[in-house]
mmCIF file of C-alpha atoms in Angstrom:
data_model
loop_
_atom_site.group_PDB
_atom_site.id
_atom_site.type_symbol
_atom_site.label_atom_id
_atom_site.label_comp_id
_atom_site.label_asym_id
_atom_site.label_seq_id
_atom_site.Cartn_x
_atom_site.Cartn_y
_atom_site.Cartn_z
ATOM 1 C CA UNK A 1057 0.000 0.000 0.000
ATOM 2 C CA UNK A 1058 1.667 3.563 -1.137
ATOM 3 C CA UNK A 1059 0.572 6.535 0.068
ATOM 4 C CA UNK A 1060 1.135 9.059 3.170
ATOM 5 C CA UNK A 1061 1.757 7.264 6.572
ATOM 6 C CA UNK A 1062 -0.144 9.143 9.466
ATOM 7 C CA UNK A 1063 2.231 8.930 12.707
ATOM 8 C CA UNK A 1064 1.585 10.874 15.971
ATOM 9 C CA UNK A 1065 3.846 11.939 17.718
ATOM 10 C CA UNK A 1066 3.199 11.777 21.691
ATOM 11 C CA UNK A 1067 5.426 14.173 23.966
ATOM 12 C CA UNK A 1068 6.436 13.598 26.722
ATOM 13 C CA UNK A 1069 4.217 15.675 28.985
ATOM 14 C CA UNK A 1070 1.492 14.107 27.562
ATOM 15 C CA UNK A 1071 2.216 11.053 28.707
ATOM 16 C CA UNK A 1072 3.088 12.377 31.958
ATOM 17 C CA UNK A 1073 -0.701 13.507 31.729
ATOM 18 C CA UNK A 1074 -2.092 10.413 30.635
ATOM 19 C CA UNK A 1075 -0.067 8.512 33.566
ATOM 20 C CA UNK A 1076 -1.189 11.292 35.931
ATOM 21 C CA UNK A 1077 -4.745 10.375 34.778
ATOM 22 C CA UNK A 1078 -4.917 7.167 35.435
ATOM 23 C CA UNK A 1079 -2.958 7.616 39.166
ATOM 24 C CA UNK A 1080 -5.377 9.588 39.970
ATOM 25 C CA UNK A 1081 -8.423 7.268 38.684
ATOM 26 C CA UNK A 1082 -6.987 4.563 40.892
ATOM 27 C CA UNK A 1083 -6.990 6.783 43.644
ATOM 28 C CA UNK A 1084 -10.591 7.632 42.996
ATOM 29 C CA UNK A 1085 -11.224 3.902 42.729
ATOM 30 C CA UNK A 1086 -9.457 3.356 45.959
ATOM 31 C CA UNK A 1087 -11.347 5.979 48.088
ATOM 32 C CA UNK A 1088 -14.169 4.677 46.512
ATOM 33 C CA UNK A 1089 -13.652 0.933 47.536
ATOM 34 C CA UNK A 1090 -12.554 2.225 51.084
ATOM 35 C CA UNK A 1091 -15.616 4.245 51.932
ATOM 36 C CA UNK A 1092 -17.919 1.278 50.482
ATOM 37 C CA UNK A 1093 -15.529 -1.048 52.830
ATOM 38 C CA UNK A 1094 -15.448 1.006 55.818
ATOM 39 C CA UNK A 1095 -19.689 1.800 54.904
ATOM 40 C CA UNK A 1096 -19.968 -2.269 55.762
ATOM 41 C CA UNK A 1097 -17.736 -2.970 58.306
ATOM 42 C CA UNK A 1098 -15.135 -4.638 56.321
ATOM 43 C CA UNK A 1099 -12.387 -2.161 56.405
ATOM 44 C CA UNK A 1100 -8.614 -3.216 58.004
ATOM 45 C CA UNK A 1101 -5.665 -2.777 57.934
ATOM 46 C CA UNK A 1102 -4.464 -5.411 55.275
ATOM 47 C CA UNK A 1103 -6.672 -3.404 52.984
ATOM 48 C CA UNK A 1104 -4.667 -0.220 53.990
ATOM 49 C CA UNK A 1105 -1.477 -1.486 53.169
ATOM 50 C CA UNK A 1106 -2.594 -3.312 49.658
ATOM 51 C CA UNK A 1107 -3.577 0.194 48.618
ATOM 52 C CA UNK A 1108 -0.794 1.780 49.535
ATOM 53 C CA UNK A 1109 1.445 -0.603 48.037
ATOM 54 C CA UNK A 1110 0.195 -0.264 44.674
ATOM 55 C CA UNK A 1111 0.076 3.454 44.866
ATOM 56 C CA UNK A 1112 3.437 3.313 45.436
ATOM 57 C CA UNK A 1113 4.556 0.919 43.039
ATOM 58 C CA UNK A 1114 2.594 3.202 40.414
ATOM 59 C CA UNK A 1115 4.661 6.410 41.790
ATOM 60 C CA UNK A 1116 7.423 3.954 40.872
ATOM 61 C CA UNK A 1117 6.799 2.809 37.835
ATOM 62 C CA UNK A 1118 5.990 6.500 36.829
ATOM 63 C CA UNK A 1119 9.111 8.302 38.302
ATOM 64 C CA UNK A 1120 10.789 5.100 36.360
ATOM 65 C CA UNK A 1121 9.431 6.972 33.218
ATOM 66 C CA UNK A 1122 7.354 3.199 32.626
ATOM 67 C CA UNK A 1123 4.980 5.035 30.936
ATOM 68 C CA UNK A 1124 2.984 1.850 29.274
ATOM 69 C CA UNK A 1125 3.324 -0.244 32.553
ATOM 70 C CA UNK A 1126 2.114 2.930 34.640
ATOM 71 C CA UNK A 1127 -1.302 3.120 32.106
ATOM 72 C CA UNK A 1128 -1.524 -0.815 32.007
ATOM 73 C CA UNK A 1129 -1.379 -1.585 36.041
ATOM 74 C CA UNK A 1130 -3.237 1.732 37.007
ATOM 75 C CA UNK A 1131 -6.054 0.342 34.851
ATOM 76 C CA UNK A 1132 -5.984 -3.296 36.247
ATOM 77 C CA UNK A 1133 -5.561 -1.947 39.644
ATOM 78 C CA UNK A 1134 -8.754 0.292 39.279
ATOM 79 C CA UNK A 1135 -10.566 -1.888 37.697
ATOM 80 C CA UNK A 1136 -9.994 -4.479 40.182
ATOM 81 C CA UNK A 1137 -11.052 -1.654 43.109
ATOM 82 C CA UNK A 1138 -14.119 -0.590 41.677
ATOM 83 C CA UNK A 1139 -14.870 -4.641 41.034
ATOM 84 C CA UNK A 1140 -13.778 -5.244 44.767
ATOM 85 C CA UNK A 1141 -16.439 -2.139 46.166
ATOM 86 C CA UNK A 1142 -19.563 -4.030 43.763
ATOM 87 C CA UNK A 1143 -18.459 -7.540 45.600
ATOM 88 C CA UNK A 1144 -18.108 -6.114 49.009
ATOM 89 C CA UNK A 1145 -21.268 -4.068 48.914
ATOM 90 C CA UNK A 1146 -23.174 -7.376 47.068
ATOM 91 C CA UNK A 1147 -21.966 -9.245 50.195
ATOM 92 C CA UNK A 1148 -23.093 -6.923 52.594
ATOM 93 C CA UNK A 1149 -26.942 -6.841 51.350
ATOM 94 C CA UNK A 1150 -26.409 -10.525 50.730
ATOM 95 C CA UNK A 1151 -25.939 -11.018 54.701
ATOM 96 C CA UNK A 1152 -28.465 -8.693 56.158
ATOM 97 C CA UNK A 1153 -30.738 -9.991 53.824
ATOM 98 C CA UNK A 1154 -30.099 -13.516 55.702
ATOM 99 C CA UNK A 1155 -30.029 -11.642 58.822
ATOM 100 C CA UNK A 1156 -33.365 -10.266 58.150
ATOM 101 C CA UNK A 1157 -35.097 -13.737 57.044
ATOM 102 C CA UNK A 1158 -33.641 -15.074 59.774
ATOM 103 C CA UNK A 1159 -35.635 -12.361 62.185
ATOM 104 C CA UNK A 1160 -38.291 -12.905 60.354
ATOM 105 C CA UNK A 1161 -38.404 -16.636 61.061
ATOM 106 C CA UNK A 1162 -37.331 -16.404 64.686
ATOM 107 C CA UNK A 1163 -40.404 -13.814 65.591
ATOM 108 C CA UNK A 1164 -42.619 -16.661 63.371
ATOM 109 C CA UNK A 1165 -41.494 -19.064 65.836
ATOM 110 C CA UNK A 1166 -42.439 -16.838 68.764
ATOM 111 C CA UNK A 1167 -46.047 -15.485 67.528
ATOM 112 C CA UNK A 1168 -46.239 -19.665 66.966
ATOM 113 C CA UNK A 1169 -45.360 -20.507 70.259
ATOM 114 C CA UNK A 1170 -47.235 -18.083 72.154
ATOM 115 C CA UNK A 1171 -50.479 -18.886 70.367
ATOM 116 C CA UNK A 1172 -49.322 -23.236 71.758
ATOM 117 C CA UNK A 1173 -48.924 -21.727 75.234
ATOM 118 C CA UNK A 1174 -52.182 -19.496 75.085
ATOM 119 C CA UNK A 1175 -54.263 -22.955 73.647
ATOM 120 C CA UNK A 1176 -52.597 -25.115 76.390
ATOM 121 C CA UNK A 1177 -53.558 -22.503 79.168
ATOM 122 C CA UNK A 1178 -50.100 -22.485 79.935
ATOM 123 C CA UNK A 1179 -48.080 -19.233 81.165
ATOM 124 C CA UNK A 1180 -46.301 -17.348 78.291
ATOM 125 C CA UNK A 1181 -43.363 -15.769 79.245
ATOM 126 C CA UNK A 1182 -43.007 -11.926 79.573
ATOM 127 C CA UNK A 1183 -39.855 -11.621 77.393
ATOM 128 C CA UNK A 1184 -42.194 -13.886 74.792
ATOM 129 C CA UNK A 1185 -45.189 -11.567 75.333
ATOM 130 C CA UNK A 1186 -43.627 -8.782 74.915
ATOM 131 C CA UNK A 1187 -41.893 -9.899 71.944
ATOM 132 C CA UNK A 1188 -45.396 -10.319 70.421
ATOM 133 C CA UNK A 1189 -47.118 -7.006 71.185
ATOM 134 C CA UNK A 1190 -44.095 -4.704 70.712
ATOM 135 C CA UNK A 1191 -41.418 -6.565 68.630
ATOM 136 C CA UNK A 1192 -37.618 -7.001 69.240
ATOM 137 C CA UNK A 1193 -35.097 -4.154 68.443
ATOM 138 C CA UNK A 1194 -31.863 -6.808 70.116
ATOM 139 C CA UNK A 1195 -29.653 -9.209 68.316
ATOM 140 C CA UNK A 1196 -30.735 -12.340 66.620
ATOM 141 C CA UNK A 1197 -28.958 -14.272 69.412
ATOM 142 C CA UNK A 1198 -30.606 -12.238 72.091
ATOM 143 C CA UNK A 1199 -34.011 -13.239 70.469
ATOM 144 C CA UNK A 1200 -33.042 -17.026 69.642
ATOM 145 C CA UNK A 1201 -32.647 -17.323 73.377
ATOM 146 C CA UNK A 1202 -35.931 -15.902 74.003
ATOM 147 C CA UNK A 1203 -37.507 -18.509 71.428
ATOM 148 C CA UNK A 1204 -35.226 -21.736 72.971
ATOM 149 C CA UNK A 1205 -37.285 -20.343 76.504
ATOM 150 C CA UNK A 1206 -40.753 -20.736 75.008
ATOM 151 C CA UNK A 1207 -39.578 -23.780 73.295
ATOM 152 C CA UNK A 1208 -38.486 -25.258 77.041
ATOM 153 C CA UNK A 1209 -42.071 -23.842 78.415
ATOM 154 C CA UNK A 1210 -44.105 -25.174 75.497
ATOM 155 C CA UNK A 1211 -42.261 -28.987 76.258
ATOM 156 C CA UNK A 1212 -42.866 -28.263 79.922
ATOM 157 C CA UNK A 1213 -46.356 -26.995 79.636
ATOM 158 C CA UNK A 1214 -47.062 -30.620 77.300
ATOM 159 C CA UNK A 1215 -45.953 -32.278 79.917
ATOM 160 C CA UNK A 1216 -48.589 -31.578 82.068
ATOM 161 C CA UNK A 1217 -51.426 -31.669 79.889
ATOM 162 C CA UNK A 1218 -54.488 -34.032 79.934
ATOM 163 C CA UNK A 1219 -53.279 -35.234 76.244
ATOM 164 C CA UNK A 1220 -50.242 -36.522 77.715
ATOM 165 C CA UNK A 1221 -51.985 -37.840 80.699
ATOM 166 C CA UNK A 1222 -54.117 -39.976 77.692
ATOM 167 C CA UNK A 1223 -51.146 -40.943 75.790
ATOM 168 C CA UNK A 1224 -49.731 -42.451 79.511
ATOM 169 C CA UNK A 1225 -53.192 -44.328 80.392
ATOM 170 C CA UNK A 1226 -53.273 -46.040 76.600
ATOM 171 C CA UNK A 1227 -49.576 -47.355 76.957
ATOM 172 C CA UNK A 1228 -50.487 -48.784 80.164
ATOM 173 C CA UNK A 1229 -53.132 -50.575 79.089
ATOM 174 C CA UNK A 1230 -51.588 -51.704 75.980
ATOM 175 C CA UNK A 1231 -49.102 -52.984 77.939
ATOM 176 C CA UNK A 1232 -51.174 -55.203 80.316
ATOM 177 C CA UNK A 1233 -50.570 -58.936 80.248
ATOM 178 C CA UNK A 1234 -47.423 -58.097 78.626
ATOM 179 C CA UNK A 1235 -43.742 -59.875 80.484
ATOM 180 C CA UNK A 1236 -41.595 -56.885 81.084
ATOM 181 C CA UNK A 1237 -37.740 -58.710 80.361
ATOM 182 C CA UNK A 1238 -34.958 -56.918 81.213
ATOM 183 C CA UNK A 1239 -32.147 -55.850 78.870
ATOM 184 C CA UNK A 1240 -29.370 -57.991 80.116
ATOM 185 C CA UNK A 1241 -32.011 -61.019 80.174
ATOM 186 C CA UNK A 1242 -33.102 -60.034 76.608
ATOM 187 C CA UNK A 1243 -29.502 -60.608 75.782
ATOM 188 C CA UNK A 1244 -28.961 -63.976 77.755
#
């Protein structure tokens, strides 16, 4: 092919400018991905230092005059920040959506357990009652404890029921005329 060649020439402050750029978009990226970390309680101090490492590898590479490397790792370094923020913030709603579910199931439980009590004429515990009229503001472990207690006064309320009594009398007499052997005869 004949004809003119087009060549551009690229000074050297402008790709001071261009490497300049893209410092500063990783820094952007990197404030970014630090408020998003710090917004969900994931910020530390190995995150701290990772930053600052590449920064300062960039500065390197730049005051090295590595002009291609200094546009290639600022991008992959920025575009792994900004990637890093999305996963970190996708993880967050992930969790307090389980969190969440989980409250919901645990106050199911409750409302479930009261209503047993209420039907057995058994006693309902305050912390339970309460938890029904007014709802629970505490931790998921605070109100999995309250749930395990109506659990224990549901079993101990069965206990003394009339239905139990029933289930007692109709073993008995199923069990009339029957030879009761003991294990280590059984095994004789």
């Amino acid at each position: 092919m004949s004809g003119p060649k087009v060549v551009r020439v690229v000074t050297r402050q402008e790709l001071e400018s261009l490497c300049r750029r893209q410092i500063a978009l990783f820094e952007a990226a990197a404030k970014d991905f630090q408020a998003t970390a710090e917004r969900v309680g994931l910020w530390d101090r190995a995150g701290e230092e990772t930053i600052r490492e590449r920064r300062a590898r960039l500065e390197a590479l730049f005051h090295g005059e590595q002009w291609q490397e200094v546009q290639t790792q600022g991008r992959l370094h920025e575009q792994f920040l900004l990637a890093e923020a999305k996963r970190l913030e996708s993880k967050a709603i992930d969790e307090a959506q389980a969190e969440k579910r989980r409250r919901r199931q645990l106050i199911d439980s409750a409302r479930t357990i009261v209503s047993a009590l209420q039907a057995a004429g058994a006693e309902v515990p305050p912390a339970l009652a309460e938890l029904q009229t007014r709802g629970f503001t505490g931790s998921t472990v605070d109100l999995a404890g309250i749930v395990e207690a109506g659990f224990q006064a549901l079993t101990d309320s069965e206990k003394d029921t009339a239905t139990a009594n029933e289930v007692r009398e109709l073993a008995a007499r199923l069990s009339e005329g029957e030879q009761r052997v003991a294990l280590a005869e059984h095994l004789a």
